[in-house]
PDB file of C-alpha atoms in Angstrom:
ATOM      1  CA  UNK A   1      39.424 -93.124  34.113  1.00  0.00           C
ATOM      2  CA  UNK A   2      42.018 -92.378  36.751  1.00  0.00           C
ATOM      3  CA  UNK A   3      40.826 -89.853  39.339  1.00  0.00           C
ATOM      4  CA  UNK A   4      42.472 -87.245  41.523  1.00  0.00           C
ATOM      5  CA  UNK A   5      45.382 -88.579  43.280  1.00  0.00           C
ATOM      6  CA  UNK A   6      47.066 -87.007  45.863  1.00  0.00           C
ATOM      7  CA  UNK A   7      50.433 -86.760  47.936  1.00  0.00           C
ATOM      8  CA  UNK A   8      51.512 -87.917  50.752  1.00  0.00           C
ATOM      9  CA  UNK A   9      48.000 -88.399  52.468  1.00  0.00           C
ATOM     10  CA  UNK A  10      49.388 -87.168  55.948  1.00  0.00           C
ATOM     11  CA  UNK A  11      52.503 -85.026  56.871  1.00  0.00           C
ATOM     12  CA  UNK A  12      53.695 -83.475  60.335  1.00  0.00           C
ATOM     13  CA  UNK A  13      55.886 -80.447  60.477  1.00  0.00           C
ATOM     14  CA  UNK A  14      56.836 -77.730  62.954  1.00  0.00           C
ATOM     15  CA  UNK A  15      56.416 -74.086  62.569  1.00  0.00           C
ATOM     16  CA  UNK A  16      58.761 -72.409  60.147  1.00  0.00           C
ATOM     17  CA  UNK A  17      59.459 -75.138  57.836  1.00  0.00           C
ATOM     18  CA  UNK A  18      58.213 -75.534  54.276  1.00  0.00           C
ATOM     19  CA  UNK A  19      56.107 -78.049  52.739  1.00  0.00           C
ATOM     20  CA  UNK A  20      55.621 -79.503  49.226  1.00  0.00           C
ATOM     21  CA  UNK A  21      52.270 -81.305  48.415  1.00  0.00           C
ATOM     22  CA  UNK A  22      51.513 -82.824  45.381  1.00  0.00           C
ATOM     23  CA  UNK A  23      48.663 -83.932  42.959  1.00  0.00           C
ATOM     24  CA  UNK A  24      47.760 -85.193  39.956  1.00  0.00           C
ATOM     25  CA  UNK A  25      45.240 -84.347  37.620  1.00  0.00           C
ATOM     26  CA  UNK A  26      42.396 -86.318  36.269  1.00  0.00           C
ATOM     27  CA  UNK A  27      43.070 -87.832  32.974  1.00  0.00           C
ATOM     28  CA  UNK A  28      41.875 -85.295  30.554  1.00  0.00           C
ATOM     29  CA  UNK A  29      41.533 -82.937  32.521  1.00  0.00           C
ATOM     30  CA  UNK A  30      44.403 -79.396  32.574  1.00  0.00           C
ATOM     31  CA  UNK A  31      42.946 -77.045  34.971  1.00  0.00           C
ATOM     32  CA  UNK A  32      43.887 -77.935  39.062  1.00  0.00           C
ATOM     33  CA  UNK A  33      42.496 -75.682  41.766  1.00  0.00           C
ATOM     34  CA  UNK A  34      43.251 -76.362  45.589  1.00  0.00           C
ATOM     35  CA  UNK A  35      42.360 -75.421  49.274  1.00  0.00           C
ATOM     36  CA  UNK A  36      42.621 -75.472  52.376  1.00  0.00           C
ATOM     37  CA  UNK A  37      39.710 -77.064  54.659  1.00  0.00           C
ATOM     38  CA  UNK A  38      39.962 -76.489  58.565  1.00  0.00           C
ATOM     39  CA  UNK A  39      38.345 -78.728  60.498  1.00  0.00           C
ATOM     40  CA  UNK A  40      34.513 -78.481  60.344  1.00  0.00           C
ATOM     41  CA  UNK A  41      34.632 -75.748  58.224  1.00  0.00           C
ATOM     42  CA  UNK A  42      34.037 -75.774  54.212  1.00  0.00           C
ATOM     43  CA  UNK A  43      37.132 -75.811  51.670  1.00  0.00           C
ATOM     44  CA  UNK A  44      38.539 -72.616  51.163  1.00  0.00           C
ATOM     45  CA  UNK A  45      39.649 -71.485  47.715  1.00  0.00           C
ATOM     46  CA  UNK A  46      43.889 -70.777  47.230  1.00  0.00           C
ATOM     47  CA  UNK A  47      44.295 -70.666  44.001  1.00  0.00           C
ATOM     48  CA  UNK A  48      44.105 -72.242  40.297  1.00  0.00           C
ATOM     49  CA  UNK A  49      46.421 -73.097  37.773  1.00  0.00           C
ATOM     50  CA  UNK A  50      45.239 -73.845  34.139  1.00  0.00           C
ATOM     51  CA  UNK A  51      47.891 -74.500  31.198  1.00  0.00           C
ATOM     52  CA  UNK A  52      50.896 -74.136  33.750  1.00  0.00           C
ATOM     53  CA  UNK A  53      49.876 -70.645  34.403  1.00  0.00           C
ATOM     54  CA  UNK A  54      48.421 -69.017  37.737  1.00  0.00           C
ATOM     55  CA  UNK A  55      44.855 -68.572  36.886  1.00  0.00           C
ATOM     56  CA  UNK A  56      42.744 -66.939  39.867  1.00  0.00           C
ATOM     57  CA  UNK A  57      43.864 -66.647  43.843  1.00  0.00           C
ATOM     58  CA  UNK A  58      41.797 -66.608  47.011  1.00  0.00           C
ATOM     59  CA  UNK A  59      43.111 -64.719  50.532  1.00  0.00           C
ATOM     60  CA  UNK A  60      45.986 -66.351  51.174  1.00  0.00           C
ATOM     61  CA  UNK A  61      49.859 -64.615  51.537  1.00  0.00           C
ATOM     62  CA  UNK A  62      52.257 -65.164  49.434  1.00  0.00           C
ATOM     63  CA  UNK A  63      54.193 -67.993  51.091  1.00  0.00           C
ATOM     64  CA  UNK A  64      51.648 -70.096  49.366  1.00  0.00           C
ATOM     65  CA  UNK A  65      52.747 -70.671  46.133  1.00  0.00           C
ATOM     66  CA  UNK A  66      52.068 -73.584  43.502  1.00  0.00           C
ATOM     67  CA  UNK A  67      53.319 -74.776  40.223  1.00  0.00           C
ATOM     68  CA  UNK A  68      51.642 -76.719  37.146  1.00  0.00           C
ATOM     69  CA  UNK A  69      53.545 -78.834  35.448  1.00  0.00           C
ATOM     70  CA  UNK A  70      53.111 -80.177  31.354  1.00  0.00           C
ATOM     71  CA  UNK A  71      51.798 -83.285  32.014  1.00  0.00           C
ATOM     72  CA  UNK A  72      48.802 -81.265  34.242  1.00  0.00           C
ATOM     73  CA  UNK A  73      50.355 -82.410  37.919  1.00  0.00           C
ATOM     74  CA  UNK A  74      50.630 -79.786  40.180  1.00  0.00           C
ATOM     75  CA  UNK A  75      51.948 -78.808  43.509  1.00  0.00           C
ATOM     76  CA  UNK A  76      51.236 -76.848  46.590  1.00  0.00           C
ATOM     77  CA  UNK A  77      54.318 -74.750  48.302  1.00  0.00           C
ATOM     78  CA  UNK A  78      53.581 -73.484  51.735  1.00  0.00           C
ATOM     79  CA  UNK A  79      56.685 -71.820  53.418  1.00  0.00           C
ATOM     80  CA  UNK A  80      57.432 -70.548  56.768  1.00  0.00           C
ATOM     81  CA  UNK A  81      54.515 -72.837  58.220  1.00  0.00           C
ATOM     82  CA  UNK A  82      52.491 -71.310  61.215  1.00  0.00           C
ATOM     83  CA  UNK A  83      50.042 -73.226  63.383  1.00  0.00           C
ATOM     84  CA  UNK A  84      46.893 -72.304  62.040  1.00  0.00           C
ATOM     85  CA  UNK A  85      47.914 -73.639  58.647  1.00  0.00           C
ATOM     86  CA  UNK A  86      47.132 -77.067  60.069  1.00  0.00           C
ATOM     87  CA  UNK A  87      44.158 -78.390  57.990  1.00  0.00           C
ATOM     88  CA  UNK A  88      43.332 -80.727  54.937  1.00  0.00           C
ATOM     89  CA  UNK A  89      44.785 -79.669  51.545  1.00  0.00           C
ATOM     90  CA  UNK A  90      42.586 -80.512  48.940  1.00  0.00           C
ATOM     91  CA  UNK A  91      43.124 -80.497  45.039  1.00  0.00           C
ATOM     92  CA  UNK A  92      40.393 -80.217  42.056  1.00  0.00           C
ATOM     93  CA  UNK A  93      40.683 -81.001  38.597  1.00  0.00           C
ATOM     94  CA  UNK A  94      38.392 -80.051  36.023  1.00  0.00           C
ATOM     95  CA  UNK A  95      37.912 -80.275  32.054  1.00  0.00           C
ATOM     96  CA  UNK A  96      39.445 -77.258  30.258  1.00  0.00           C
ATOM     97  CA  UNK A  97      36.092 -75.553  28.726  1.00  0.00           C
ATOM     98  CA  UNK A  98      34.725 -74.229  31.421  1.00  0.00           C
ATOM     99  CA  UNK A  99      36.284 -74.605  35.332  1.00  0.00           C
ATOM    100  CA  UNK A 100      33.520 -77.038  36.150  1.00  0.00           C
ATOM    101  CA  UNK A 101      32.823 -79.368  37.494  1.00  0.00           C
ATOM    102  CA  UNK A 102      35.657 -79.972  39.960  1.00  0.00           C
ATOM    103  CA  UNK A 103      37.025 -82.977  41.020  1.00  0.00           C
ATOM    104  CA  UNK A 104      38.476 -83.887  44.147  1.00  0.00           C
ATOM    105  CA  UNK A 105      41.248 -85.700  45.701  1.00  0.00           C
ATOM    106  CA  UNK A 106      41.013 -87.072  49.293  1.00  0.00           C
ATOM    107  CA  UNK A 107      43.663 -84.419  50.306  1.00  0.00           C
ATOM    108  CA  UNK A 108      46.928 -84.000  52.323  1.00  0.00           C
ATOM    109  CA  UNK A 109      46.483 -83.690  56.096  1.00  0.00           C
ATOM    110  CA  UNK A 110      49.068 -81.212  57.205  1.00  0.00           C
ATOM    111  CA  UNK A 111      49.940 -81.106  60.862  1.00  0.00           C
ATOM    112  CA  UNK A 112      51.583 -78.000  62.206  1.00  0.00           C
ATOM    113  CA  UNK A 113      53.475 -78.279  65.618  1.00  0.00           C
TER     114      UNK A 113
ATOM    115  CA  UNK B   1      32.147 -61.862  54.054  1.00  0.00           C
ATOM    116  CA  UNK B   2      30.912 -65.373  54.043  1.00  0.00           C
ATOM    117  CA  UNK B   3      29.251 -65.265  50.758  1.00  0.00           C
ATOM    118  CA  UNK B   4      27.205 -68.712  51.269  1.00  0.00           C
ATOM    119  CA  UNK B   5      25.189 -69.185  54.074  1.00  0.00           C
ATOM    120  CA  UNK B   6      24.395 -73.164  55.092  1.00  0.00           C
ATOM    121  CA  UNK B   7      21.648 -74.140  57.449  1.00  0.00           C
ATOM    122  CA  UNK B   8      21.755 -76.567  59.899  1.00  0.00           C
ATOM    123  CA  UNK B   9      24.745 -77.130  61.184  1.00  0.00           C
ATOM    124  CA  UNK B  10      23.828 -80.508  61.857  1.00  0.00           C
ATOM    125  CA  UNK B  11      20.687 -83.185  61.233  1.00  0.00           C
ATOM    126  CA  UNK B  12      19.663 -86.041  62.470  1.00  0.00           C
ATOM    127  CA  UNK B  13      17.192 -88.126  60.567  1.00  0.00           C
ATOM    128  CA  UNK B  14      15.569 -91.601  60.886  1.00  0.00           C
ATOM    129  CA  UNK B  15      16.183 -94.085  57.782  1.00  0.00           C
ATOM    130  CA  UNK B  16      13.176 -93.585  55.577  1.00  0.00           C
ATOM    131  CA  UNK B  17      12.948 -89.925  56.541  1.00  0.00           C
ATOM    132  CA  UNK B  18      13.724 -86.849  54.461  1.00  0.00           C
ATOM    133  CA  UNK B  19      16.736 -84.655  55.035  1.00  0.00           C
ATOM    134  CA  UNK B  20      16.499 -80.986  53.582  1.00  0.00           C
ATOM    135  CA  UNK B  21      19.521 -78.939  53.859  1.00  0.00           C
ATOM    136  CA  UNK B  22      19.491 -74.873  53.050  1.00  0.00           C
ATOM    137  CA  UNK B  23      21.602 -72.472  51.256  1.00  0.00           C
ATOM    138  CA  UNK B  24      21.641 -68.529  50.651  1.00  0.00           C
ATOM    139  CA  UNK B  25      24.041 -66.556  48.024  1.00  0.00           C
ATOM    140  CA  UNK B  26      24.834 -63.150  48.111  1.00  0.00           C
ATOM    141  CA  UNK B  27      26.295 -62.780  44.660  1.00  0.00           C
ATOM    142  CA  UNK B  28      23.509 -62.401  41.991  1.00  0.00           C
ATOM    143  CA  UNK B  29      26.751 -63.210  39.323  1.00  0.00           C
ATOM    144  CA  UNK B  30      26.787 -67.161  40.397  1.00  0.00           C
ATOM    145  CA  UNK B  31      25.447 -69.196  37.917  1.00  0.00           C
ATOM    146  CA  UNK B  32      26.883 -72.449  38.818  1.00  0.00           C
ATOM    147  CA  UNK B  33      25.143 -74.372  42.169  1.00  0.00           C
ATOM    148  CA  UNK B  34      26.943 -77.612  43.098  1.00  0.00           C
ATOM    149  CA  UNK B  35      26.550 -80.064  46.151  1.00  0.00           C
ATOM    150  CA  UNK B  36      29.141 -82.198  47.206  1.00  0.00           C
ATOM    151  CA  UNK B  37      29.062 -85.301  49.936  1.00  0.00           C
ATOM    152  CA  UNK B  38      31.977 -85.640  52.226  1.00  0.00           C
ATOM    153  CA  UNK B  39      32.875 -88.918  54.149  1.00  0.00           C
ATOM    154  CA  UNK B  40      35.763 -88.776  57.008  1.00  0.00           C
ATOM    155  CA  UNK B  41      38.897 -88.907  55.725  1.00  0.00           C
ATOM    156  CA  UNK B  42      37.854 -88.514  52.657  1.00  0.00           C
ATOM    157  CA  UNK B  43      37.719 -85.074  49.512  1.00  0.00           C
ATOM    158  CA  UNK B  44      34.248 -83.818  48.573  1.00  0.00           C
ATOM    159  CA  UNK B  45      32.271 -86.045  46.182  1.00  0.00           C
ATOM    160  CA  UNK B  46      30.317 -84.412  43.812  1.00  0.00           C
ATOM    161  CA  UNK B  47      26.820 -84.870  44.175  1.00  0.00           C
ATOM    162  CA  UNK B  48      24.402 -83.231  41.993  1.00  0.00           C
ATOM    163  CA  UNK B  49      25.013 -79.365  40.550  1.00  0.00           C
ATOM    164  CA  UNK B  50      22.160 -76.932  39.305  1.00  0.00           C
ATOM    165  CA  UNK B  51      22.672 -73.584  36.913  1.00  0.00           C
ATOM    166  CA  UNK B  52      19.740 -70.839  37.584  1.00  0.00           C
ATOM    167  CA  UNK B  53      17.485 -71.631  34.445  1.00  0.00           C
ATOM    168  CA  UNK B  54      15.452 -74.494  36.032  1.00  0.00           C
ATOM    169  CA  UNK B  55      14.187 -74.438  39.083  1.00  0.00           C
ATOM    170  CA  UNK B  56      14.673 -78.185  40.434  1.00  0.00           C
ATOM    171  CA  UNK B  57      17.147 -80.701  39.528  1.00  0.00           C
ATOM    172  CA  UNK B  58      16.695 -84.928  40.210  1.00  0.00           C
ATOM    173  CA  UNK B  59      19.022 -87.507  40.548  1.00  0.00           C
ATOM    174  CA  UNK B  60      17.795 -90.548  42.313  1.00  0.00           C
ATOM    175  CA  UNK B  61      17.235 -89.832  45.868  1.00  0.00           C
ATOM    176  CA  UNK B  62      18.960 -85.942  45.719  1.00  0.00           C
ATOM    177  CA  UNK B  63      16.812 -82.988  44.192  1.00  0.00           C
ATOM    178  CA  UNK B  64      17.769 -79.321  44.657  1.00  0.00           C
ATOM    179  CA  UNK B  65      15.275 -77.260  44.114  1.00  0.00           C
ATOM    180  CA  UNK B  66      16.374 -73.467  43.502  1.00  0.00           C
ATOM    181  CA  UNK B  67      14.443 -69.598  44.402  1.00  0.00           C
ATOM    182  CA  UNK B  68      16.433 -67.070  41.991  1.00  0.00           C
ATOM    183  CA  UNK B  69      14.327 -64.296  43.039  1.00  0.00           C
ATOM    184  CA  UNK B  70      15.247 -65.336  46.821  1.00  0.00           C
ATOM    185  CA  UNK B  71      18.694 -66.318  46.168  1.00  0.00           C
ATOM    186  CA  UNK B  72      18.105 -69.750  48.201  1.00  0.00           C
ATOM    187  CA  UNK B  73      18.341 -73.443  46.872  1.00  0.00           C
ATOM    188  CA  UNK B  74      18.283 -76.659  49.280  1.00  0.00           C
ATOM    189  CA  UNK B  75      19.348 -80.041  49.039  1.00  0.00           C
ATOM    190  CA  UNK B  76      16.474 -82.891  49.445  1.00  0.00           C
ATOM    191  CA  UNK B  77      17.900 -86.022  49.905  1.00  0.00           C
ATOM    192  CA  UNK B  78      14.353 -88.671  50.129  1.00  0.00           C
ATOM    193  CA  UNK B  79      14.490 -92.178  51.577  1.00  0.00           C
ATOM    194  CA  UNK B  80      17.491 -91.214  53.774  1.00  0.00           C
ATOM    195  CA  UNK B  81      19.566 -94.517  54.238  1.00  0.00           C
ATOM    196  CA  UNK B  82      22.732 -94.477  57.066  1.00  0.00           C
ATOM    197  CA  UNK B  83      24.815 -94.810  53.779  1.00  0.00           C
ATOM    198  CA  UNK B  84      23.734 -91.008  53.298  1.00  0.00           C
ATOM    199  CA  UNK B  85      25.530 -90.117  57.062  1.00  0.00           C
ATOM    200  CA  UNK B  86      27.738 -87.463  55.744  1.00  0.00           C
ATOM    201  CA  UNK B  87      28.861 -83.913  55.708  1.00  0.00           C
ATOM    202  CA  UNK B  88      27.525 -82.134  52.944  1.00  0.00           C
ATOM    203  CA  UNK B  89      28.192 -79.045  51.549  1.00  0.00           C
ATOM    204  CA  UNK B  90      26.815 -75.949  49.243  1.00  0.00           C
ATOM    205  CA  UNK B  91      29.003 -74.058  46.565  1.00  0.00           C
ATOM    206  CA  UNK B  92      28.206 -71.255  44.262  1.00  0.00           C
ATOM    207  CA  UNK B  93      30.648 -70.247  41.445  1.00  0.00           C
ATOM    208  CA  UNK B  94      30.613 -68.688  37.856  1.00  0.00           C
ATOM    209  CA  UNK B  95      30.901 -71.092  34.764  1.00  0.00           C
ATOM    210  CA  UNK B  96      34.433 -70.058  33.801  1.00  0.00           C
ATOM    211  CA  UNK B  97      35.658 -69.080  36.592  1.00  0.00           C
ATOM    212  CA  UNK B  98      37.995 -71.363  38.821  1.00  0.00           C
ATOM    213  CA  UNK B  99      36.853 -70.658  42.901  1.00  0.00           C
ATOM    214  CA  UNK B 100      34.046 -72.603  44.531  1.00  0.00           C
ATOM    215  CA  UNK B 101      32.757 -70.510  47.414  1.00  0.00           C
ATOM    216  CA  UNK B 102      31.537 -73.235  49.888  1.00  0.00           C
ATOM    217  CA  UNK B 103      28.955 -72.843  52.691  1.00  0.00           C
ATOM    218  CA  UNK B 104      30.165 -74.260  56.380  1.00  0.00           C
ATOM    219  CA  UNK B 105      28.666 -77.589  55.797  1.00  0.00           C
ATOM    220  CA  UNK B 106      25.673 -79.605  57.064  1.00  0.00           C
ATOM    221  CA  UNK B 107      26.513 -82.927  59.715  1.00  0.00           C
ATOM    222  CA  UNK B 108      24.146 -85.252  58.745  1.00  0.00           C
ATOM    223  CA  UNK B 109      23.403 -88.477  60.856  1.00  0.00           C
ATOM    224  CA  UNK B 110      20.320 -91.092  59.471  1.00  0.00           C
ATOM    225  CA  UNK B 111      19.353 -93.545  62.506  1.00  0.00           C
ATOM    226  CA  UNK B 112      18.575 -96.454  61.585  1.00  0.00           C
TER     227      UNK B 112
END
């Protein structure tokens, strides 16, 4: 069983620019949710996709933005990057019945200078 | 409005020893109680995961042992080995419903 993979596992970018992350599903599972995890704090909650569809979204503005794809991958679109979006991006699968348990990926550390 | 409260920030603990980490929910609508284990570099780990009908939950070395009435449950994690030296968190959610609310997390160091 393959688990949560994700995409590239560190990135650096300056303020303004966008950034794509990436992740893929575990097998069997069609439901991905991600956050956002500042250091020494608990993940936060952006939003879910299930079935290639937005699905539930946290407090975040809209320059966060995400797409499912068919075969259950997702990613993560952050434009206009500021500072204190530095943190670890973190993806979750889970099974389709119910939105739990969730699964994660090691995550994406984004670096914002 | 943090809606899960974590307690301690950190914990030190001697191998052998027992580490007992605390966690308070505000909304009575969470029915779903997870813990996960986080290494450096690393995403959470699922640990062990309780719904509100029983009242403690085993799994080896990790119980939780939840207080509906006091909307409270707490990780026990017996024999503490420096394998178990970890951050560890608290979640609450709603069966069918996608967001994990997370508390801040618990440091926790076993000495050998």
């Amino acid at each position: 069983e393959t688990g949560v993979t994700q995409s590239p596992t560190h990135l650096i970018k300056t303020r303004g620019q966008q950034v794509t992350l990436r992740c893929s599903s575990q097998s069997g599972h069609n439901t991905v949710s991600w956050y956002q995890q500042a250091l020494g704090q608990g993940p936060q909650f952006i939003f879910q996709y299930y079935r290639e569809e937005e699905n539930g979204r946290g407090n975040f503005p809209p320059r966060f933005s995400g797409l499912q794809f068919p075969n259950y991958s997702s990613e993560l679109n952050v434009n206009a990057l500021e500072l204190d979006d530095s943190a670890l991006y973190l993806c979750a699968s889970s099974p389709d019945s119910n939105n739990q348990p969730q699964h994660f990926g090691d995550g994406t550390r984004l670096s914002i200078l | 409005q943090q809606q899960v409260k974590q307690s301690p920030q950190s914990l030190i603990v001697q191998k052998g020893g027992i580490s007992i980490i605390n966690c308070a929910y505000e909304n009575t609508a969470f029915d779903y109680f997870p813990w996960y284990q986080q290494f450096p570099g690393k995403g959470p780990a699922l640990l062990i995961a309780i719904r509100p009908d029983v009242s403690e939950k085993k799994e080896g070395r990790f119980t939780i042992s939840f207080n509906k009435s006091a909307k409270q449950f707490s990780l026990h994690i017996m024999d503490s080995q420096p394998g178990d030296s970890a951050t560890y968190f608290c979640a609450a959610s709603m069966i069918g419903w996608g967001k994990l609310q997370f508390g801040a997390g618990t440091q926790v160091v076993v000495t050998p």
